[in-house]
Amino acid sequence: MTTDSPDRAAPHGTENPAPASADPPSHPLLGALLDAAAGRFPPADGGVTVLPALPGGLECSVAFTGHAVVATALPAAQVRAHRPDGFGGSLSPDFLRALAGPGGWIGVVDATLAGRGAGGPARLRPLAGAEDHPRVRFARELRSDVRVFGDERGLVALAAGLAGRTELSVELHAPDDGGHGRGRALLGDALTLVPAGEPVFAAVAPGNARSLRAFLAAGFVPIGSEVLVRPDRTRA
């Protein structure tokens, strides 16, 4: 089992919209993600909104229904020269390689899921001795404020993830055979770590059907798909 809006409704061709308030979110993409979690999506016009790069040297391409958002340090005109679109083109291998550069790292295409915190008394305790776990190491490479919880079923990483969103990932200590529901139960307990009603996100590989089913059963809903990129454009 795995994890891993200023001018949101701008017309086709809008580039680098400015924050709408004096106290903006960590990154303007966060507003689009929070809007989508609340059921407010960008227009399905095939357009691509270009935003500044993410903190920490990361970039991304996020696809909603009929509209994409690309966060990158590249000029918007250069991004558009590669002809991405909101109908899947922003996640094409050729476009992602152009975004990453010849030596850049491209993550996997994940389904973007959104849920809500349950609040109440936390049903999981902090988990000690998990710093070397691959799930935790991976989370620390891409996220900040990583906190680890768990019990005999598995571990949960809660962190500030893409664009500063609250992000949840889980991993069972042993595979679930699909009939015991341990992943779903662990996710339900993990949601008590998030204040009631607060949006929480997860990125799940679509091919990991067991994990995807567990998140859906725990109340998460799909809002789009995403790819993280760590560019290296130093090589010609």
PDB file of C-alpha atoms in Angstrom:
ATOM      1  CA  MET A   1       0.000   0.000   0.000  1.00  0.00           C
ATOM      2  CA  THR A   2       1.314   3.401  -0.922  1.00  0.00           C
ATOM      3  CA  THR A   3       0.802   7.070  -0.691  1.00  0.00           C
ATOM      4  CA  ASP A   4       2.343   8.502  -2.391  1.00  0.00           C
ATOM      5  CA  SER A   5      -6.571  29.244  -5.753  1.00  0.00           C
ATOM      6  CA  PRO A   6      -5.622  32.440  -7.196  1.00  0.00           C
ATOM      7  CA  ASP A   7      -7.343  32.887 -10.571  1.00  0.00           C
ATOM      8  CA  ARG A   8      -8.238  29.204 -10.633  1.00  0.00           C
ATOM      9  CA  ALA A   9     -10.895  29.688 -13.277  1.00  0.00           C
ATOM     10  CA  ALA A  10      -8.742  31.871 -15.518  1.00  0.00           C
ATOM     11  CA  PRO A  11      -9.450  31.570 -19.244  1.00  0.00           C
ATOM     12  CA  HIS A  12      -7.343  29.496 -21.595  1.00  0.00           C
ATOM     13  CA  GLY A  13      -3.832  30.902 -21.886  1.00  0.00           C
ATOM     14  CA  THR A  14      -3.613  32.550 -18.471  1.00  0.00           C
ATOM     15  CA  GLU A  15      -0.056  32.477 -17.134  1.00  0.00           C
ATOM     16  CA  ASN A  16       1.473  32.937 -13.691  1.00  0.00           C
ATOM     17  CA  PRO A  17      -1.592  34.379 -11.907  1.00  0.00           C
ATOM     18  CA  ALA A  18      -0.723  36.549  -8.929  1.00  0.00           C
ATOM     19  CA  PRO A  19      -1.913  35.629  -5.419  1.00  0.00           C
ATOM     20  CA  ALA A  20      -5.218  37.231  -4.566  1.00  0.00           C
ATOM     21  CA  SER A  21      -4.403  38.187  -0.985  1.00  0.00           C
ATOM     22  CA  ALA A  22      -1.600  39.630   1.108  1.00  0.00           C
ATOM     23  CA  ASP A  23      -1.235  36.321   2.914  1.00  0.00           C
ATOM     24  CA  PRO A  24      -1.101  33.767   0.075  1.00  0.00           C
ATOM     25  CA  PRO A  25      -0.852  30.002   0.482  1.00  0.00           C
ATOM     26  CA  SER A  26       2.553  28.341   0.268  1.00  0.00           C
ATOM     27  CA  HIS A  27       2.214  28.027  -3.508  1.00  0.00           C
ATOM     28  CA  PRO A  28      -0.606  29.118  -5.843  1.00  0.00           C
ATOM     29  CA  LEU A  29      -1.176  25.483  -6.866  1.00  0.00           C
ATOM     30  CA  LEU A  30      -2.438  24.831  -3.332  1.00  0.00           C
ATOM     31  CA  GLY A  31      -5.521  26.920  -4.037  1.00  0.00           C
ATOM     32  CA  ALA A  32      -6.392  24.823  -7.091  1.00  0.00           C
ATOM     33  CA  LEU A  33      -5.970  21.605  -5.106  1.00  0.00           C
ATOM     34  CA  LEU A  34      -8.137  22.857  -2.243  1.00  0.00           C
ATOM     35  CA  ASP A  35     -10.780  24.039  -4.688  1.00  0.00           C
ATOM     36  CA  ALA A  36     -10.813  20.636  -6.397  1.00  0.00           C
ATOM     37  CA  ALA A  37     -11.138  18.901  -3.034  1.00  0.00           C
ATOM     38  CA  ALA A  38     -14.253  21.035  -2.477  1.00  0.00           C
ATOM     39  CA  GLY A  39     -15.659  20.129  -5.894  1.00  0.00           C
ATOM     40  CA  ARG A  40     -14.670  23.362  -7.664  1.00  0.00           C
ATOM     41  CA  PHE A  41     -12.602  22.477 -10.717  1.00  0.00           C
ATOM     42  CA  PRO A  42     -10.891  24.538 -13.420  1.00  0.00           C
ATOM     43  CA  PRO A  43     -12.802  24.951 -16.678  1.00  0.00           C
ATOM     44  CA  ALA A  44     -12.615  21.878 -18.910  1.00  0.00           C
ATOM     45  CA  ASP A  45     -11.303  23.970 -21.806  1.00  0.00           C
ATOM     46  CA  GLY A  46      -8.196  21.992 -22.686  1.00  0.00           C
ATOM     47  CA  GLY A  47      -6.053  24.795 -21.327  1.00  0.00           C
ATOM     48  CA  VAL A  48      -2.844  24.784 -19.332  1.00  0.00           C
ATOM     49  CA  THR A  49      -2.136  27.201 -16.480  1.00  0.00           C
ATOM     50  CA  VAL A  50       1.570  27.825 -15.896  1.00  0.00           C
ATOM     51  CA  LEU A  51       2.682  28.632 -12.338  1.00  0.00           C
ATOM     52  CA  PRO A  52       6.082  29.228 -10.717  1.00  0.00           C
ATOM     53  CA  ALA A  53       8.226  26.282  -9.653  1.00  0.00           C
ATOM     54  CA  LEU A  54       7.628  24.559  -6.335  1.00  0.00           C
ATOM     55  CA  PRO A  55       9.977  25.092  -3.379  1.00  0.00           C
ATOM     56  CA  GLY A  56      12.984  22.826  -2.985  1.00  0.00           C
ATOM     57  CA  GLY A  57      13.831  22.533  -6.674  1.00  0.00           C
ATOM     58  CA  LEU A  58      10.715  20.532  -7.545  1.00  0.00           C
ATOM     59  CA  GLU A  59       8.320  21.055 -10.435  1.00  0.00           C
ATOM     60  CA  CYS A  60       5.116  19.260 -11.360  1.00  0.00           C
ATOM     61  CA  SER A  61       2.370  18.681 -13.857  1.00  0.00           C
ATOM     62  CA  VAL A  62      -1.119  18.245 -12.423  1.00  0.00           C
ATOM     63  CA  ALA A  63      -4.072  17.218 -14.593  1.00  0.00           C
ATOM     64  CA  PHE A  64      -7.693  17.911 -13.750  1.00  0.00           C
ATOM     65  CA  THR A  65     -10.613  17.087 -16.046  1.00  0.00           C
ATOM     66  CA  GLY A  66      -9.920  19.043 -19.233  1.00  0.00           C
ATOM     67  CA  HIS A  67      -7.386  21.415 -17.655  1.00  0.00           C
ATOM     68  CA  ALA A  68      -3.780  21.121 -16.518  1.00  0.00           C
ATOM     69  CA  VAL A  69      -1.570  23.099 -14.149  1.00  0.00           C
ATOM     70  CA  VAL A  70       2.208  23.076 -14.640  1.00  0.00           C
ATOM     71  CA  ALA A  71       4.499  24.509 -11.956  1.00  0.00           C
ATOM     72  CA  THR A  72       7.941  25.177 -13.421  1.00  0.00           C
ATOM     73  CA  ALA A  73      10.828  27.619 -13.586  1.00  0.00           C
ATOM     74  CA  LEU A  74      10.660  27.542 -17.387  1.00  0.00           C
ATOM     75  CA  PRO A  75       9.120  30.575 -19.104  1.00  0.00           C
ATOM     76  CA  ALA A  76       5.464  30.024 -19.948  1.00  0.00           C
ATOM     77  CA  ALA A  77       6.152  30.529 -23.660  1.00  0.00           C
ATOM     78  CA  GLN A  78       8.738  27.749 -23.583  1.00  0.00           C
ATOM     79  CA  VAL A  79       6.293  25.446 -21.815  1.00  0.00           C
ATOM     80  CA  ARG A  80       3.619  26.115 -24.413  1.00  0.00           C
ATOM     81  CA  ALA A  81       6.069  25.546 -27.252  1.00  0.00           C
ATOM     82  CA  HIS A  82       5.963  21.846 -26.309  1.00  0.00           C
ATOM     83  CA  ARG A  83       2.190  21.878 -26.904  1.00  0.00           C
ATOM     84  CA  PRO A  84       0.880  20.394 -23.657  1.00  0.00           C
ATOM     85  CA  ASP A  85      -2.870  20.424 -23.223  1.00  0.00           C
ATOM     86  CA  GLY A  86      -5.508  19.747 -20.612  1.00  0.00           C
ATOM     87  CA  PHE A  87      -6.687  16.543 -22.236  1.00  0.00           C
ATOM     88  CA  GLY A  88      -3.721  14.395 -21.187  1.00  0.00           C
ATOM     89  CA  GLY A  89      -0.900  16.041 -23.115  1.00  0.00           C
ATOM     90  CA  SER A  90       0.531  17.630 -19.951  1.00  0.00           C
ATOM     91  CA  LEU A  91       1.364  14.116 -18.699  1.00  0.00           C
ATOM     92  CA  SER A  92       2.825  12.748 -21.923  1.00  0.00           C
ATOM     93  CA  PRO A  93       6.364  11.296 -21.696  1.00  0.00           C
ATOM     94  CA  ASP A  94       7.745  13.772 -24.242  1.00  0.00           C
ATOM     95  CA  PHE A  95       6.400  16.789 -22.381  1.00  0.00           C
ATOM     96  CA  LEU A  96       7.584  15.535 -18.997  1.00  0.00           C
ATOM     97  CA  ARG A  97      11.089  14.954 -20.362  1.00  0.00           C
ATOM     98  CA  ALA A  98      11.094  18.463 -21.792  1.00  0.00           C
ATOM     99  CA  LEU A  99      10.052  19.737 -18.358  1.00  0.00           C
ATOM    100  CA  ALA A 100      12.726  17.736 -16.537  1.00  0.00           C
ATOM    101  CA  GLY A 101      15.585  18.294 -18.940  1.00  0.00           C
ATOM    102  CA  PRO A 102      17.947  15.544 -20.179  1.00  0.00           C
ATOM    103  CA  GLY A 103      19.179  14.522 -16.740  1.00  0.00           C
ATOM    104  CA  GLY A 104      16.163  15.344 -14.593  1.00  0.00           C
ATOM    105  CA  TRP A 105      14.192  12.956 -12.418  1.00  0.00           C
ATOM    106  CA  ILE A 106      10.574  12.249 -13.362  1.00  0.00           C
ATOM    107  CA  GLY A 107       8.295  10.620 -10.797  1.00  0.00           C
ATOM    108  CA  VAL A 108       5.482   8.225 -11.569  1.00  0.00           C
ATOM    109  CA  VAL A 109       2.017   9.315 -12.643  1.00  0.00           C
ATOM    110  CA  ASP A 110      -0.155   9.136  -9.534  1.00  0.00           C
ATOM    111  CA  ALA A 111      -3.863   9.500  -9.035  1.00  0.00           C
ATOM    112  CA  THR A 112      -4.556  12.523  -6.835  1.00  0.00           C
ATOM    113  CA  LEU A 113      -7.042  11.724  -4.075  1.00  0.00           C
ATOM    114  CA  ALA A 114      -8.660  14.048  -1.547  1.00  0.00           C
ATOM    115  CA  GLY A 115     -10.289  13.256   1.778  1.00  0.00           C
ATOM    116  CA  ARG A 116     -11.231  14.998   5.005  1.00  0.00           C
ATOM    117  CA  GLY A 117      -9.816  14.724   8.481  1.00  0.00           C
ATOM    118  CA  ALA A 118     -11.932  12.978  11.099  1.00  0.00           C
ATOM    119  CA  GLY A 119     -10.594  14.812  14.149  1.00  0.00           C
ATOM    120  CA  GLY A 120     -11.392  13.554  17.610  1.00  0.00           C
ATOM    121  CA  PRO A 121      -8.950  11.623  19.801  1.00  0.00           C
ATOM    122  CA  ALA A 122      -5.988  10.394  17.753  1.00  0.00           C
ATOM    123  CA  ARG A 123      -6.149   6.626  17.305  1.00  0.00           C
ATOM    124  CA  LEU A 124      -2.481   6.275  16.300  1.00  0.00           C
ATOM    125  CA  ARG A 125       0.650   7.094  18.273  1.00  0.00           C
ATOM    126  CA  PRO A 126       3.973   8.444  17.001  1.00  0.00           C
ATOM    127  CA  LEU A 127       6.121   5.584  15.734  1.00  0.00           C
ATOM    128  CA  ALA A 128       9.726   5.501  16.907  1.00  0.00           C
ATOM    129  CA  GLY A 129      12.568   3.831  15.038  1.00  0.00           C
ATOM    130  CA  ALA A 130      11.102   4.280  11.575  1.00  0.00           C
ATOM    131  CA  GLU A 131      13.590   6.794  10.178  1.00  0.00           C
ATOM    132  CA  ASP A 132      15.273   4.200   7.947  1.00  0.00           C
ATOM    133  CA  HIS A 133      12.028   2.824   6.560  1.00  0.00           C
ATOM    134  CA  PRO A 134      11.907   3.320   2.752  1.00  0.00           C
ATOM    135  CA  ARG A 135       8.490   4.974   2.973  1.00  0.00           C
ATOM    136  CA  VAL A 136       9.794   7.518   5.477  1.00  0.00           C
ATOM    137  CA  ARG A 137      13.008   8.181   3.561  1.00  0.00           C
ATOM    138  CA  PHE A 138      11.017   8.753   0.385  1.00  0.00           C
ATOM    139  CA  ALA A 139       8.640  11.118   2.171  1.00  0.00           C
ATOM    140  CA  ARG A 140      11.520  13.183   3.550  1.00  0.00           C
ATOM    141  CA  GLU A 141      13.051  13.546   0.082  1.00  0.00           C
ATOM    142  CA  LEU A 142       9.929  15.192  -1.318  1.00  0.00           C
ATOM    143  CA  ARG A 143       8.000  16.613   1.634  1.00  0.00           C
ATOM    144  CA  SER A 144       8.528  18.664   4.759  1.00  0.00           C
ATOM    145  CA  ASP A 145       7.352  18.399   8.364  1.00  0.00           C
ATOM    146  CA  VAL A 146       7.164  14.599   8.048  1.00  0.00           C
ATOM    147  CA  ARG A 147       5.607  12.908  11.079  1.00  0.00           C
ATOM    148  CA  VAL A 148       5.366   9.146  11.425  1.00  0.00           C
ATOM    149  CA  PHE A 149       2.660   7.202  13.263  1.00  0.00           C
ATOM    150  CA  GLY A 150       1.636   3.586  13.341  1.00  0.00           C
ATOM    151  CA  ASP A 151       0.995   0.332  15.156  1.00  0.00           C
ATOM    152  CA  GLU A 152       1.272  -3.391  14.512  1.00  0.00           C
ATOM    153  CA  ARG A 153      -0.618  -3.022  11.209  1.00  0.00           C
ATOM    154  CA  GLY A 154       1.693  -0.529   9.507  1.00  0.00           C
ATOM    155  CA  LEU A 155       2.971   3.014   9.441  1.00  0.00           C
ATOM    156  CA  VAL A 156       1.519   6.350   8.406  1.00  0.00           C
ATOM    157  CA  ALA A 157       3.489   9.359   7.187  1.00  0.00           C
ATOM    158  CA  LEU A 158       1.750  12.721   7.557  1.00  0.00           C
ATOM    159  CA  ALA A 159       3.523  15.663   5.946  1.00  0.00           C
ATOM    160  CA  ALA A 160       3.360  18.947   4.075  1.00  0.00           C
ATOM    161  CA  GLY A 161       3.452  17.699   0.508  1.00  0.00           C
ATOM    162  CA  LEU A 162       2.859  19.096  -2.974  1.00  0.00           C
ATOM    163  CA  ALA A 163       2.362  22.892  -2.826  1.00  0.00           C
ATOM    164  CA  GLY A 164       2.131  22.678   0.972  1.00  0.00           C
ATOM    165  CA  ARG A 165      -0.964  20.471   1.096  1.00  0.00           C
ATOM    166  CA  THR A 166      -1.508  18.054   4.001  1.00  0.00           C
ATOM    167  CA  GLU A 167      -0.493  14.691   2.565  1.00  0.00           C
ATOM    168  CA  LEU A 168      -0.947  11.170   3.879  1.00  0.00           C
ATOM    169  CA  SER A 169       0.803   7.948   2.913  1.00  0.00           C
ATOM    170  CA  VAL A 170       0.556   4.524   4.497  1.00  0.00           C
ATOM    171  CA  GLU A 171       2.276   1.173   4.274  1.00  0.00           C
ATOM    172  CA  LEU A 172       1.282  -2.097   5.871  1.00  0.00           C
ATOM    173  CA  HIS A 173       3.955  -4.151   7.626  1.00  0.00           C
ATOM    174  CA  ALA A 174       2.701  -7.197   5.732  1.00  0.00           C
ATOM    175  CA  PRO A 175       0.577  -7.328   2.579  1.00  0.00           C
ATOM    176  CA  ASP A 176      -3.176  -7.363   3.024  1.00  0.00           C
ATOM    177  CA  ASP A 177      -4.794 -10.212   1.122  1.00  0.00           C
ATOM    178  CA  GLY A 178      -7.626  -7.905   0.111  1.00  0.00           C
ATOM    179  CA  GLY A 179     -10.145  -9.434   2.492  1.00  0.00           C
ATOM    180  CA  HIS A 180      -9.097  -8.319   5.948  1.00  0.00           C
ATOM    181  CA  GLY A 181      -9.515  -4.567   5.414  1.00  0.00           C
ATOM    182  CA  ARG A 182      -6.432  -3.689   7.467  1.00  0.00           C
ATOM    183  CA  GLY A 183      -5.406  -0.938   5.049  1.00  0.00           C
ATOM    184  CA  ARG A 184      -8.834   0.654   5.160  1.00  0.00           C
ATOM    185  CA  ALA A 185      -8.898   0.474   8.963  1.00  0.00           C
ATOM    186  CA  LEU A 186      -5.411   1.981   9.227  1.00  0.00           C
ATOM    187  CA  LEU A 187      -6.439   4.833   6.938  1.00  0.00           C
ATOM    188  CA  GLY A 188      -9.557   5.457   9.008  1.00  0.00           C
ATOM    189  CA  ASP A 189      -7.424   5.738  12.132  1.00  0.00           C
ATOM    190  CA  ALA A 190      -4.913   7.948  10.311  1.00  0.00           C
ATOM    191  CA  LEU A 191      -7.653  10.452   9.509  1.00  0.00           C
ATOM    192  CA  THR A 192      -8.073  11.085  13.242  1.00  0.00           C
ATOM    193  CA  LEU A 193      -4.622  12.732  13.082  1.00  0.00           C
ATOM    194  CA  VAL A 194      -6.092  15.491  10.886  1.00  0.00           C
ATOM    195  CA  PRO A 195      -8.545  18.079  12.294  1.00  0.00           C
ATOM    196  CA  ALA A 196     -12.182  17.352  11.452  1.00  0.00           C
ATOM    197  CA  GLY A 197     -13.122  18.569   7.994  1.00  0.00           C
ATOM    198  CA  GLU A 198      -9.607  19.642   7.013  1.00  0.00           C
ATOM    199  CA  PRO A 199      -8.628  18.543   3.498  1.00  0.00           C
ATOM    200  CA  VAL A 200      -6.001  15.815   3.279  1.00  0.00           C
ATOM    201  CA  PHE A 201      -4.496  14.434   0.082  1.00  0.00           C
ATOM    202  CA  ALA A 202      -2.856  11.242  -1.137  1.00  0.00           C
ATOM    203  CA  ALA A 203      -1.012  10.289  -4.315  1.00  0.00           C
ATOM    204  CA  VAL A 204      -1.596   6.665  -5.319  1.00  0.00           C
ATOM    205  CA  ALA A 205      -0.239   4.779  -8.296  1.00  0.00           C
ATOM    206  CA  PRO A 206      -3.301   3.742 -10.364  1.00  0.00           C
ATOM    207  CA  GLY A 207      -1.850   0.270 -10.879  1.00  0.00           C
ATOM    208  CA  ASN A 208      -1.748  -0.299  -7.126  1.00  0.00           C
ATOM    209  CA  ALA A 209      -5.379  -1.359  -7.152  1.00  0.00           C
ATOM    210  CA  ARG A 210      -5.365  -2.698  -3.601  1.00  0.00           C
ATOM    211  CA  SER A 211      -4.158   0.618  -2.221  1.00  0.00           C
ATOM    212  CA  LEU A 212      -6.502   2.585  -4.439  1.00  0.00           C
ATOM    213  CA  ARG A 213      -9.492   0.561  -3.255  1.00  0.00           C
ATOM    214  CA  ALA A 214      -8.501   1.087   0.372  1.00  0.00           C
ATOM    215  CA  PHE A 215      -8.298   4.873  -0.033  1.00  0.00           C
ATOM    216  CA  LEU A 216     -11.634   4.992  -1.859  1.00  0.00           C
ATOM    217  CA  ALA A 217     -13.257   2.857   0.840  1.00  0.00           C
ATOM    218  CA  ALA A 218     -11.866   5.253   3.478  1.00  0.00           C
ATOM    219  CA  GLY A 219     -13.717   8.151   1.848  1.00  0.00           C
ATOM    220  CA  PHE A 220     -11.076   9.611  -0.466  1.00  0.00           C
ATOM    221  CA  VAL A 221     -12.219  10.731  -3.917  1.00  0.00           C
ATOM    222  CA  PRO A 222     -10.167  11.185  -7.115  1.00  0.00           C
ATOM    223  CA  ILE A 223      -9.672  14.782  -8.229  1.00  0.00           C
ATOM    224  CA  GLY A 224      -6.971  14.424 -10.874  1.00  0.00           C
ATOM    225  CA  SER A 225      -3.509  13.058 -11.507  1.00  0.00           C
ATOM    226  CA  GLU A 226       0.003  14.354 -10.969  1.00  0.00           C
ATOM    227  CA  VAL A 227       3.697  13.892 -11.652  1.00  0.00           C
ATOM    228  CA  LEU A 228       6.556  15.388  -9.656  1.00  0.00           C
ATOM    229  CA  VAL A 229       9.739  16.415 -11.477  1.00  0.00           C
ATOM    230  CA  ARG A 230      13.179  17.352 -10.205  1.00  0.00           C
ATOM    231  CA  PRO A 231      14.676  19.078 -13.238  1.00  0.00           C
ATOM    232  CA  ASP A 232      18.252  19.116 -14.453  1.00  0.00           C
ATOM    233  CA  ARG A 233      18.606  21.327 -17.486  1.00  0.00           C
ATOM    234  CA  THR A 234      22.383  21.710 -17.349  1.00  0.00           C
ATOM    235  CA  ARG A 235      23.011  19.137 -20.083  1.00  0.00           C
ATOM    236  CA  ALA A 236      22.348  20.024 -23.683  1.00  0.00           C
TER     237      ALA A 236
END
